[in-house]
Amino acid sequence: MLKYILKRFLVAVPMLLGIALLTFVLIRMTPGNYLDTVRLDPQFSQETIAYYEKLYQFDKPLLVQYIQWIKNLLRLELGYSFHYNVPVYRIIGSRLWNTFLLSLAGFLLTWVVAIPLGIWAALHRNQFIDRCIQFFSYVCFSLPSFFLAMLFLFWASQSGALPLGGMYSPGFESLKPWGQLTDILRHLVIPAMALSIGSIAWLQRIMRGNMLEVLGQQYILTARAKGLPENRVIYLHALRNAINPLITLLGYEFSSLLSGAALIEIICSWPGLGSLMLTAVRSKDIYLVMASMLMGGVMFIVGNLLADIGLAKADPRIRYE
Amino acid sequence: MNKQSGHLSEFQIAFRHFRRNRLAWTGVMILSLLYGGAVLADFLSPYSFKDENRNYSYAPPTSIHFFDNGRLAWPYVNGMKLSFDEYNKRVYQRDPAKHYPLQFLVKGEEYRFLGLFPCRRHFFGVEAPGRWYLLGADARGRDMFSRLLYGGRVSLTIGLMGAVIAFSLGLIIGGISGYYGGRLDNFLMRLCEMFMMVPGFYLLLALRAAVPDNFNSVQVYFSIVIILSFIGWAGLARIVRGMCLSLREREYVLAAKSLGLSDIRIILRHILPHTLSYSIFAVMLSIPGYILGESALSLIGLGIQDPYASWGNMLSDAMSIVRIKFAPWILSPAFLIFLTVVCFNVIGDALRDCLDPMLKAEGHRDG
């Protein structure tokens, strides 16, 4: 198992570097870099600019710059953010955590709601309640997440029940730990809901399909025929087999939430990696962009890997060697 | 034997199935309306997309009156008087002194009808000093309805074009990869994985960063098409490659080879058509993603730029959510995006049911 994990990571490394190279070339392809903006600022002297230019080797060819970046990366040095005027690692850590928090919340919400809903719909197949669930899930599946986020924010602005975007209330520092936690959770509700409603609709449909398929199997008939109580048949025999294929989707689901989270972060002004990336791209803050890209990729890979491990744990037929 | 006697091709059978699906057929109708509206935008819209009037910022939808002094009259609209209330909020009041009857084929700004000949007639509207806002006005007093029609031109075509390009790229790369196998396959698949390895939206932002700021709107439009298709091809390519791996072992491929057909011909004429029934609905279901991608980019201000309309950039007005209360009609682009996405999803699902009976049997979608 450990060997498998290591192998996955080793395969991922050149690809991540490839992505970083692509990003690097893309950003440097466009005319101008951040130093050009600085150059227009009379506060900076020519010497300072020349110093920075030399430090980051902006005068050298692209490939040399890229290799320099990789060398720095090996020393866990992600470069310097010109926009924020601090080393990149000082910003990116907390942002990474925030994005992870949002994706995780969306992820948990999706699974906690979608699985029971799918089971419920399958057990009431083609009845009124099932029809309702299917109709609403169709609508929700097609609702753009940014639209949902706007509607939720609007509702919050009207009712005042939840905070409007951001992650902390003013005066967050003065709260007690418990108060701080609830404050963050309250801020998390809207983005997490906007993020997960589409996935809930989608996952619910798959869960319902799986459940129906399993319920049609002969071993369910056998279980019923030998007189097991219906609860046992459904929750012990059917559920485990119906849920198994969904675990393959775990990784995919987490990764798509991660990608979707970027847009929600921007709309709900959640201080995550996605909104950081937008700022970085806008100001051509090259090292920040590359680091964000890299971190996004790493989170993606870790998500997929966790899903594969989960699958191996859940399904005894799967062995990674 | 002629075709009426029950000898139908796979696609004809699928089409018959499809036509029987009423929901999907409704979807096709709605989409035709939307696309028709976009094509005829200059004719159908009372105003041009940049026809602004700052006196009517966020003017509400103009009410149409049918009675004049208690007597039935030809529908007309009144002029609007702008005043400010005690909170300095704009209040538009009806000005009964000004009376503008609604007209068909009213004279307005000149445009080229279907790009062919100059024309001044708009399908409906009111005479010049009057303003008729069917769906309200935006911040600069431009007509939302007109802008929605013009925005459809961007939002509806960008998704389609992106999907078609990604589709062709995916088919060709997947086909080549699966057919040749070996090192080329290995390289192409690693490339695919590279694109699938970063979250889509981050890639979107990074690619957008490469587009120079001084591009004009047409150039930005095409760069967004290219960016979107750049992100989308990898998924399809991987699936097509998997199919080709098994297809190339079939005997008819061997036959084609021994006849001396070129590789390109075998891939294009004999292998890829077999993946078509899958790819058609895969593409149909992927179009919403492209439409949403464009909207998202425009929404955060990295897409189509202002005087030009797209549903995404019109919606960016609603980003400051307090405005939604005073001018709820600024959310209307979102409804159109939603409608389009639903239609494409419904059609894609119906196509899948028709073209791929296997999936239906697995219970992915029933009831």
XYZ file of C-alpha atoms in Angstrom:
688
model
C 0.000 0.000 0.000
C 2.707 2.421 1.029
C 4.606 1.574 -2.123
C 1.518 2.322 -4.174
C 1.067 5.722 -2.536
C 4.706 6.603 -3.091
C 4.478 5.559 -6.710
C 1.432 7.703 -7.266
C 3.244 10.705 -5.866
C 6.356 10.075 -7.916
C 4.289 9.896 -11.091
C 2.532 13.094 -10.143
C 5.693 15.131 -9.608
C 6.786 15.534 -13.266
C 3.220 16.343 -14.227
C 2.928 19.010 -11.604
C 6.189 20.487 -12.819
C 4.791 20.351 -16.334
C 1.736 22.271 -15.214
C 3.984 24.788 -13.493
C 6.017 25.164 -16.688
C 2.858 25.716 -18.702
C 1.656 28.337 -16.252
C 5.033 29.980 -16.255
C 5.216 30.192 -20.040
C 1.617 31.405 -20.262
C 2.165 34.234 -17.853
C 5.499 35.294 -19.246
C 4.147 35.108 -22.788
C 2.057 38.198 -22.247
C 3.868 41.496 -22.450
C 4.764 43.056 -19.139
C 5.377 41.678 -15.689
C 4.792 42.918 -12.219
C 7.992 44.952 -12.232
C 6.540 47.055 -15.049
C 3.840 48.201 -12.683
C 6.453 48.938 -10.067
C 8.464 50.862 -12.621
C 5.618 53.341 -13.037
C 5.497 53.892 -9.315
C 7.721 56.847 -8.443
C 8.236 55.465 -4.935
C 10.622 52.841 -6.273
C 14.078 53.852 -7.412
C 15.730 52.476 -10.516
C 18.282 50.701 -8.347
C 15.617 48.771 -6.446
C 14.001 47.658 -9.683
C 17.319 46.604 -11.148
C 18.028 44.713 -7.941
C 14.762 42.808 -8.117
C 15.158 42.171 -11.802
C 18.522 40.589 -11.111
C 17.271 38.695 -8.074
C 14.476 37.039 -10.024
C 16.498 36.895 -13.202
C 13.796 38.522 -15.288
C 16.500 39.455 -17.778
C 17.437 35.833 -18.419
C 15.650 33.508 -20.875
C 12.475 31.790 -19.724
C 13.961 28.359 -19.287
C 16.689 29.637 -16.970
C 14.063 31.380 -14.873
C 12.019 28.222 -14.708
C 14.965 26.088 -13.656
C 15.790 28.669 -11.031
C 12.203 28.382 -9.767
C 12.492 24.592 -9.501
C 15.799 24.906 -7.659
C 14.115 27.208 -5.206
C 11.195 24.841 -4.919
C 13.514 22.047 -3.810
C 14.545 24.263 -0.921
C 10.826 24.760 -0.252
C 11.194 28.347 -1.367
C 8.104 29.330 -3.343
C 9.298 32.770 -4.374
C 8.211 36.251 -3.477
C 4.814 37.799 -4.013
C 5.207 41.253 -5.525
C 1.588 42.084 -4.987
C 1.467 41.370 -1.263
C 5.130 42.145 -0.659
C 5.729 39.013 1.393
C 7.158 35.592 0.572
C 4.553 33.421 -1.098
C 4.550 30.714 1.554
C 3.329 33.199 4.157
C 0.105 33.825 2.276
C -0.540 30.503 0.698
C -0.630 28.374 3.839
C -3.728 29.931 5.369
C -5.419 30.219 1.985
C -4.829 26.554 1.327
C -6.370 25.673 4.652
C -9.420 27.872 3.999
C -10.051 26.297 0.624
C -9.651 22.879 2.131
C -12.131 23.810 4.851
C -14.693 25.017 2.328
C -14.268 21.998 0.065
C -14.471 19.666 3.025
C -17.637 21.329 4.300
C -19.203 21.120 0.845
C -18.089 17.546 0.557
C -19.518 16.471 3.899
C -22.766 18.293 3.237
C -23.073 16.588 -0.143
C -22.621 13.105 1.228
C -24.636 13.541 4.379
C -27.619 14.817 2.410
C -27.355 12.980 -0.887
C -26.967 9.412 0.359
C -30.083 9.291 2.583
C -32.013 11.208 -0.059
C -31.021 8.716 -2.722
C -31.982 5.780 -0.522
C -35.273 7.391 0.363
C -36.075 8.075 -3.271
C -35.171 4.520 -4.269
C -37.393 3.036 -1.579
C -40.312 5.158 -2.783
C -39.600 4.584 -6.408
C -42.027 6.352 -8.770
C -44.169 7.540 -5.886
C -45.005 11.168 -5.417
C -42.094 11.842 -3.067
C -39.622 10.260 -5.481
C -40.979 12.308 -8.371
C -40.572 15.477 -6.286
C -37.000 14.637 -5.366
C -36.118 13.823 -8.947
C -37.681 17.023 -10.225
C -35.904 19.205 -7.699
C -32.614 17.462 -8.225
C -32.931 18.087 -11.937
C -33.501 21.774 -11.305
C -30.703 22.022 -8.749
C -28.306 20.153 -10.974
C -28.767 22.764 -13.670
C -28.616 25.799 -11.383
C -25.260 27.540 -11.766
C -23.484 27.591 -8.423
C -22.660 31.284 -8.717
C -26.336 32.049 -9.133
C -27.149 30.020 -6.036
C -24.456 31.856 -4.105
C -25.935 35.195 -5.162
C -29.437 34.136 -4.196
C -28.274 32.926 -0.799
C -26.312 36.112 -0.196
C -29.341 38.138 -1.193
C -31.520 36.163 1.170
C -28.975 36.682 3.931
C -28.864 40.414 3.245
C -32.632 40.609 3.555
C -33.082 38.440 6.624
C -29.825 39.209 8.377
C -29.677 35.606 9.549
C -26.231 34.881 8.167
C -23.151 36.993 7.508
C -22.600 38.307 3.983
C -19.437 36.736 2.708
C -15.960 36.781 4.154
C -14.760 34.392 6.769
C -14.573 36.340 10.009
C -16.810 38.902 11.622
C -15.229 42.157 12.692
C -13.993 41.683 16.226
C -13.247 38.038 15.612
C -10.064 38.193 17.682
C -11.886 39.205 20.823
C -14.206 36.185 20.715
C -13.711 33.102 22.846
C -12.521 29.936 21.035
C -16.038 28.561 20.982
C -17.373 31.845 19.634
C -14.661 31.887 16.993
C -15.624 28.431 15.840
C -19.309 29.248 15.532
C -18.411 32.485 13.774
C -16.465 30.633 11.104
C -19.186 28.022 10.791
C -21.794 30.736 10.300
C -19.697 32.223 7.523
C -19.242 28.791 6.032
C -22.942 28.014 5.613
C -23.661 30.007 2.453
C -20.593 29.094 0.394
C -20.815 25.444 1.430
C -24.489 25.275 0.486
C -23.968 27.009 -2.843
C -21.098 24.654 -3.522
C -22.834 21.422 -2.669
C -26.407 21.725 -3.917
C -25.489 20.794 -7.478
C -23.416 17.841 -6.282
C -26.189 16.695 -3.963
C -28.588 16.531 -6.892
C -26.089 14.601 -8.957
C -24.969 12.182 -6.255
C -28.517 11.550 -5.135
C -29.439 10.397 -8.609
C -26.528 7.998 -8.763
C -27.250 6.648 -5.287
C -30.872 6.072 -6.244
C -29.857 4.248 -9.410
C -27.396 2.026 -7.550
C -29.871 1.268 -4.806
C -32.544 0.295 -7.317
C -30.100 -1.934 -9.110
C -29.055 -3.692 -5.913
C -32.636 -4.072 -4.723
C -33.367 -5.973 -7.910
C -30.628 -8.515 -7.224
C -31.441 -12.078 -6.297
C -29.658 -12.073 -2.949
C -32.080 -9.394 -1.795
C -34.926 -11.651 -2.802
C -33.248 -14.468 -0.891
C -32.836 -12.296 2.172
C -36.476 -11.297 2.048
C -37.569 -14.871 1.386
C -35.822 -16.181 4.450
C -37.811 -13.709 6.473
C -35.307 -11.037 7.442
C -36.888 -7.820 8.655
C -37.037 -5.202 5.894
C -34.711 -2.851 7.771
C -32.002 -5.451 7.889
C -32.427 -6.243 4.213
C -32.098 -2.626 3.190
C -29.506 -1.276 5.582
C -27.341 -4.334 5.948
C -27.527 -6.174 2.663
C -28.474 -3.622 0.047
C -26.872 -0.425 1.321
C -23.317 -1.659 1.566
C -23.316 -2.928 -1.999
C -25.088 0.118 -3.349
C -22.672 2.539 -1.732
C -19.538 0.788 -2.898
C -19.454 2.165 -6.456
C -19.883 5.652 -5.031
C -16.529 5.506 -3.309
C -14.841 5.648 -6.717
C -16.607 8.951 -7.088
C -15.223 10.262 -3.796
C -12.034 11.545 -5.352
C -13.713 12.894 -8.425
C -16.295 14.588 -6.255
C -13.739 16.171 -3.980
C -11.719 17.427 -6.924
C -14.723 18.933 -8.646
C -15.717 20.636 -5.410
C -12.213 22.037 -5.179
C -12.516 23.479 -8.647
C -16.028 24.757 -8.043
C -14.937 26.261 -4.745
C -12.692 28.732 -6.560
C -15.626 30.592 -8.104
C -17.706 30.463 -4.931
C -14.763 31.854 -2.973
C -14.596 34.814 -5.319
C -18.306 35.536 -5.065
C -18.603 34.990 -1.320
C -15.213 36.678 -0.738
C -14.007 33.613 1.137
C -10.249 34.044 1.563
C -9.200 30.839 -0.175
C -6.822 29.701 -2.853
C -9.231 30.488 -5.686
C -9.669 34.130 -4.827
C -5.925 34.348 -4.240
C -5.330 32.943 -7.709
C -7.637 35.556 -9.203
C -5.763 38.389 -7.511
C -2.467 36.878 -8.551
C -3.513 36.442 -12.160
C -4.886 39.953 -12.329
C -1.710 41.516 -11.032
C 0.583 39.108 -12.931
C 2.153 38.064 -9.668
C 3.967 35.184 -11.287
C 5.288 33.231 -8.312
C 1.980 33.463 -6.522
C 0.163 32.139 -9.586
C 2.560 29.234 -9.927
C 2.371 28.359 -6.266
C -1.438 28.498 -6.319
C -1.514 26.285 -9.369
C 0.876 23.846 -7.763
C -1.075 23.725 -4.528
C -4.344 23.279 -6.405
C -2.791 20.336 -8.202
C -1.432 18.835 -4.991
C -4.823 19.036 -3.311
C -6.376 17.444 -6.349
C -3.931 14.546 -6.265
C -4.296 14.025 -2.542
C -8.080 13.962 -2.942
C -7.904 11.332 -5.659
C -5.404 9.287 -3.727
C -7.534 9.305 -0.582
C -10.463 8.092 -2.646
C -8.445 5.216 -4.042
C -7.280 4.225 -0.583
C -10.854 4.438 0.677
C -11.973 2.211 -2.151
C -9.337 -0.379 -1.313
C -10.427 -0.321 2.322
C -14.097 -0.651 1.484
C -13.882 -3.248 -1.235
C -11.872 -6.343 -0.328
C -11.646 -7.312 -3.996
C -9.333 -4.365 -4.731
C -5.658 -4.657 -3.920
C -2.984 -2.220 -4.970
C 0.442 -3.678 -5.356
C -35.524 -2.881 -50.180
C -36.319 0.745 -49.435
C -35.957 2.531 -46.169
C -39.661 2.749 -45.402
C -39.950 -0.992 -45.040
C -38.454 -0.922 -41.577
C -34.805 -0.934 -42.485
C -33.565 1.933 -40.393
C -30.050 2.942 -39.484
C -29.017 3.178 -35.870
C -29.319 6.943 -35.907
C -32.742 6.910 -37.512
C -34.012 4.615 -34.787
C -32.448 6.852 -32.178
C -34.052 9.910 -33.737
C -37.472 8.266 -33.656
C -36.993 7.513 -29.971
C -35.834 11.027 -29.371
C -38.841 12.583 -31.053
C -41.143 10.621 -28.815
C -39.542 12.191 -25.730
C -41.723 15.219 -25.187
C -39.547 16.817 -22.539
C -36.499 16.733 -24.781
C -38.520 18.075 -27.655
C -39.630 21.014 -25.509
C -35.970 21.589 -24.735
C -35.194 21.705 -28.438
C -37.994 24.236 -28.960
C -36.832 26.520 -26.160
C -33.255 26.387 -27.379
C -34.384 27.202 -30.924
C -36.213 30.229 -29.535
C -33.129 31.361 -27.640
C -30.824 30.854 -30.598
C -33.346 32.475 -32.931
C -33.513 35.447 -30.588
C -29.737 35.707 -30.622
C -29.506 35.532 -34.403
C -32.205 38.134 -34.943
C -31.058 40.217 -31.970
C -30.743 43.514 -33.841
C -34.195 43.145 -35.333
C -36.030 41.869 -32.261
C -34.474 44.195 -29.732
C -35.921 47.685 -29.461
C -32.522 49.207 -28.689
C -28.904 48.463 -29.434
C -26.778 46.849 -26.734
C -24.860 50.074 -26.108
C -27.764 52.492 -26.394
C -27.501 54.053 -22.971
C -29.442 56.753 -21.226
C -28.019 57.683 -17.856
C -31.283 59.321 -16.811
C -32.869 55.908 -16.637
C -30.343 54.074 -14.496
C -32.022 50.954 -13.073
C -35.380 52.062 -14.411
C -37.983 49.402 -13.618
C -39.809 47.504 -16.356
C -42.139 49.976 -18.013
C -45.761 49.164 -17.399
C -47.968 48.943 -20.449
C -51.373 50.563 -20.254
C -54.450 49.450 -22.096
C -56.894 52.077 -20.876
C -56.761 55.770 -21.513
C -59.117 57.781 -19.287
C -61.179 54.683 -18.669
C -61.528 53.813 -22.303
C -59.892 50.957 -24.093
C -56.958 52.197 -26.144
C -54.121 50.859 -28.221
C -51.457 49.705 -25.720
C -49.158 52.536 -24.779
C -46.480 53.465 -22.286
C -46.072 56.703 -20.400
C -42.961 58.748 -19.996
C -40.984 58.475 -16.777
C -40.150 61.183 -14.285
C -37.075 60.707 -12.166
C -37.067 61.940 -8.590
C -35.158 61.112 -5.437
C -36.694 60.101 -2.132
C -35.412 61.084 1.309
C -32.684 58.398 1.198
C -31.498 59.679 -2.173
C -32.861 56.614 -3.825
C -34.029 56.925 -7.415
C -37.797 56.796 -7.824
C -39.332 56.623 -11.259
C -42.828 57.958 -11.579
C -45.249 57.742 -14.394
C -45.655 60.914 -16.374
C -49.205 60.748 -17.738
C -48.686 63.797 -19.923
C -46.355 61.839 -22.179
C -48.027 59.119 -24.143
C -46.198 56.754 -26.491
C -48.184 54.068 -28.284
C -46.460 50.741 -28.834
C -45.580 50.114 -32.436
C -44.483 47.265 -34.559
C -41.620 47.773 -37.013
C -40.759 51.041 -35.345
C -37.907 53.165 -36.645
C -34.795 53.109 -34.505
C -31.054 52.859 -34.680
C -29.636 51.580 -37.938
C -28.185 48.074 -38.119
C -27.486 45.482 -40.791
C -30.269 42.932 -40.993
C -28.593 39.491 -40.717
C -25.424 41.319 -41.690
C -26.739 41.714 -45.211
C -28.485 45.010 -45.767
C -28.947 48.152 -43.688
C -32.259 48.475 -41.909
C -33.776 50.872 -39.399
C -36.909 48.981 -38.442
C -37.062 47.179 -35.110
C -39.686 44.565 -34.464
C -41.387 46.521 -31.719
C -40.795 49.601 -29.631
C -41.943 53.140 -29.042
C -41.108 56.378 -30.843
C -37.837 58.047 -30.015
C -38.221 60.315 -26.977
C -40.084 57.544 -25.172
C -38.238 54.611 -23.631
C -39.768 51.201 -23.226
C -37.955 48.835 -20.920
C -39.519 45.433 -21.243
C -37.316 43.942 -18.515
C -36.002 47.075 -16.853
C -32.743 48.891 -17.361
C -29.218 48.326 -16.139
C -26.906 50.766 -14.368
C -26.367 52.864 -17.469
C -29.999 52.837 -18.530
C -29.497 50.285 -21.252
C -32.413 48.025 -22.058
C -31.999 44.636 -20.338
C -34.157 42.839 -22.865
C -32.089 44.015 -25.803
C -28.879 43.226 -24.004
C -30.118 39.736 -23.168
C -30.724 39.072 -26.843
C -27.309 40.418 -27.801
C -25.701 38.598 -24.882
C -27.165 35.359 -26.169
C -25.004 35.769 -29.228
C -21.924 35.452 -27.054
C -23.103 33.100 -24.346
C -24.916 30.639 -26.573
C -22.256 30.381 -29.249
C -19.177 30.304 -27.039
C -20.354 27.087 -25.395
C -21.200 25.478 -28.694
C -17.944 26.431 -30.360
C -15.849 25.447 -27.371
C -17.590 22.087 -27.203
C -17.135 21.424 -30.925
C -13.432 22.261 -30.819
C -12.846 20.236 -27.662
C -14.840 17.405 -29.178
C -12.752 17.311 -32.363
C -9.510 17.576 -30.416
C -10.597 14.849 -28.021
C -11.715 12.517 -30.798
C -8.573 12.950 -32.839
C -6.102 12.756 -29.980
C -7.981 9.892 -28.343
C -8.189 8.092 -31.676
C -4.505 8.484 -32.453
C -3.526 7.522 -28.947
C -5.678 4.421 -28.874
C -4.842 3.319 -32.407
C -1.078 3.625 -32.308
C -0.591 2.720 -28.658
C 2.942 2.433 -27.311
C 5.058 5.481 -26.611
C 2.843 7.960 -28.400
C -0.122 6.737 -26.394
C 1.886 7.006 -23.216
C 2.942 10.564 -23.992
C -0.507 11.738 -25.037
C -2.173 10.198 -22.024
C 0.316 11.806 -19.642
C -0.479 15.097 -21.359
C -4.171 14.441 -20.786
C -3.606 13.652 -17.145
C -1.588 16.815 -16.787
C -4.592 18.833 -17.870
C -6.921 16.844 -15.673
C -4.642 17.150 -12.699
C -5.258 20.781 -11.899
C -8.721 21.951 -10.901
C -10.454 23.304 -13.986
C -11.093 26.786 -12.709
C -7.463 27.373 -11.792
C -6.420 26.296 -15.263
C -9.039 28.628 -16.677
C -7.570 31.543 -14.733
C -3.994 30.681 -15.673
C -4.860 30.385 -19.344
C -6.774 33.637 -19.193
C -3.681 35.304 -17.800
C -1.925 34.575 -21.083
C -4.389 36.669 -23.080
C -2.933 40.155 -23.574
C -4.918 43.041 -22.124
C -5.007 44.951 -25.384
C -7.093 42.384 -27.232
C -10.290 43.713 -28.732
C -13.618 42.067 -28.014
C -13.546 39.689 -30.977
C -10.080 38.505 -30.057
C -11.118 38.046 -26.428
C -14.149 36.072 -27.599
C -12.034 33.671 -29.609
C -9.409 33.346 -26.946
C -12.122 32.325 -24.482
C -13.369 29.724 -26.959
C -9.858 28.357 -27.271
C -9.260 28.411 -23.527
C -12.491 26.543 -22.815
C -11.825 23.879 -25.406
C -8.271 23.581 -24.145
C -9.605 22.536 -20.775
C -12.326 20.239 -22.022
C -10.644 17.947 -24.508
C -8.745 15.744 -22.063
C -11.724 13.947 -20.559
C -13.185 12.943 -23.898
C -9.797 11.953 -25.288
C -9.252 9.466 -22.490
C -12.588 7.760 -23.010
C -12.252 7.669 -26.794
C -8.770 6.230 -26.412
C -10.142 3.438 -24.239
C -12.746 2.615 -26.867
C -10.176 2.693 -29.660
C -7.926 0.274 -27.807
C -10.554 -2.399 -28.170
C -11.842 -1.273 -31.565
C -8.439 -1.563 -33.225
C -8.346 -5.278 -32.465
C -11.519 -5.870 -34.481
C -11.296 -7.822 -37.678
C -12.602 -5.114 -39.935
C -9.672 -2.946 -38.910
C -7.356 -5.753 -39.899
C -9.239 -6.008 -43.176
C -8.878 -2.295 -43.754
C -5.181 -2.527 -43.002
C -4.646 -5.398 -45.392
C -6.454 -3.430 -48.074
C -3.671 -0.906 -47.617
C -5.709 2.005 -46.292
C -3.732 4.745 -44.614
C -3.772 4.970 -40.831
C -5.481 8.335 -40.863
C -8.236 6.958 -43.042
C -8.711 3.930 -40.807
C -8.934 6.131 -37.724
C -11.268 8.689 -39.241
C -13.533 6.448 -41.303
C -13.520 3.112 -39.537
C -12.711 3.575 -35.880
C -13.979 6.973 -34.758
C -17.529 6.526 -36.146
C -17.961 3.713 -33.650
C -17.293 6.051 -30.774
C -19.759 8.596 -32.131
C -22.887 7.507 -30.318
C -21.081 7.923 -27.019
C -19.417 11.193 -27.948
C -22.586 12.837 -29.209
C -24.339 12.787 -25.893
C -21.095 13.345 -24.041
C -20.701 16.578 -25.987
C -24.319 17.543 -25.498
C -23.912 17.099 -21.752
C -20.626 19.004 -21.762
C -22.009 22.133 -23.437
C -23.512 23.514 -20.192
C -20.042 23.341 -18.681
C -18.664 25.593 -21.400
C -21.554 28.015 -21.113
C -21.051 28.188 -17.358
C -17.319 28.597 -17.863
C -17.813 31.621 -20.057
C -20.394 33.082 -17.676
C -18.099 32.563 -14.731
C -15.179 34.237 -16.488
C -17.286 37.182 -17.592
C -18.891 37.380 -14.172
C -15.570 37.953 -12.432
C -14.608 40.460 -15.104
C -12.146 38.373 -17.088
C -14.420 37.599 -20.012
C -16.284 39.751 -22.483
C -15.775 43.402 -21.559
C -18.412 45.950 -20.883
C -20.116 47.698 -23.699
C -20.494 44.260 -25.246
C -23.053 42.057 -23.589
C -22.804 38.483 -22.426
C -25.057 36.893 -19.850
C -22.088 36.517 -17.555
C -20.940 40.113 -17.597
C -24.509 41.394 -17.303
C -24.790 39.364 -14.157
C -21.677 40.900 -12.676
C -23.894 43.869 -11.843
C -25.674 41.636 -9.358
C -22.401 40.848 -7.590
C -23.100 43.754 -5.287
C -26.069 42.019 -3.837
C -27.817 45.019 -2.301
C -28.759 46.075 -5.825
C -30.815 42.944 -6.264
C -33.415 44.329 -3.902
C -33.913 47.583 -5.780
C -33.544 46.116 -9.247
C -34.333 42.403 -9.171
C -34.376 42.272 -12.966
C -30.593 42.359 -13.062
C -30.792 38.666 -12.182
C -32.579 37.880 -15.447
C -29.405 36.725 -17.266
C -29.025 34.029 -14.612
C -32.467 32.689 -15.457
C -31.550 32.474 -19.107
C -28.303 30.679 -18.257
C -30.285 28.297 -16.097
C -32.872 27.727 -18.828
C -30.195 27.011 -21.415
C -28.374 24.626 -19.113
C -31.579 22.747 -18.286
C -32.415 22.419 -21.978
C -29.008 21.067 -22.876
C -29.128 18.640 -19.960
C -32.580 17.386 -20.891
C -31.579 16.930 -24.522
C -28.305 15.249 -23.593
C -30.068 12.838 -21.256
C -32.651 12.003 -23.886
C -29.907 11.428 -26.449
C -28.148 9.131 -24.051
C -31.288 7.117 -23.527
C -31.761 6.789 -27.283
C -28.192 6.145 -28.291
C -27.005 4.027 -25.457
C -29.533 1.451 -24.337
C -26.877 -0.165 -22.180
C -26.641 2.751 -19.810
C -30.378 2.861 -19.402
C -30.432 -0.768 -18.439
C -27.937 -0.032 -15.695
C -30.482 2.193 -14.077
C -28.553 5.447 -14.259
C -31.667 7.235 -15.218
C -35.147 5.922 -15.029
C -38.467 7.080 -13.717
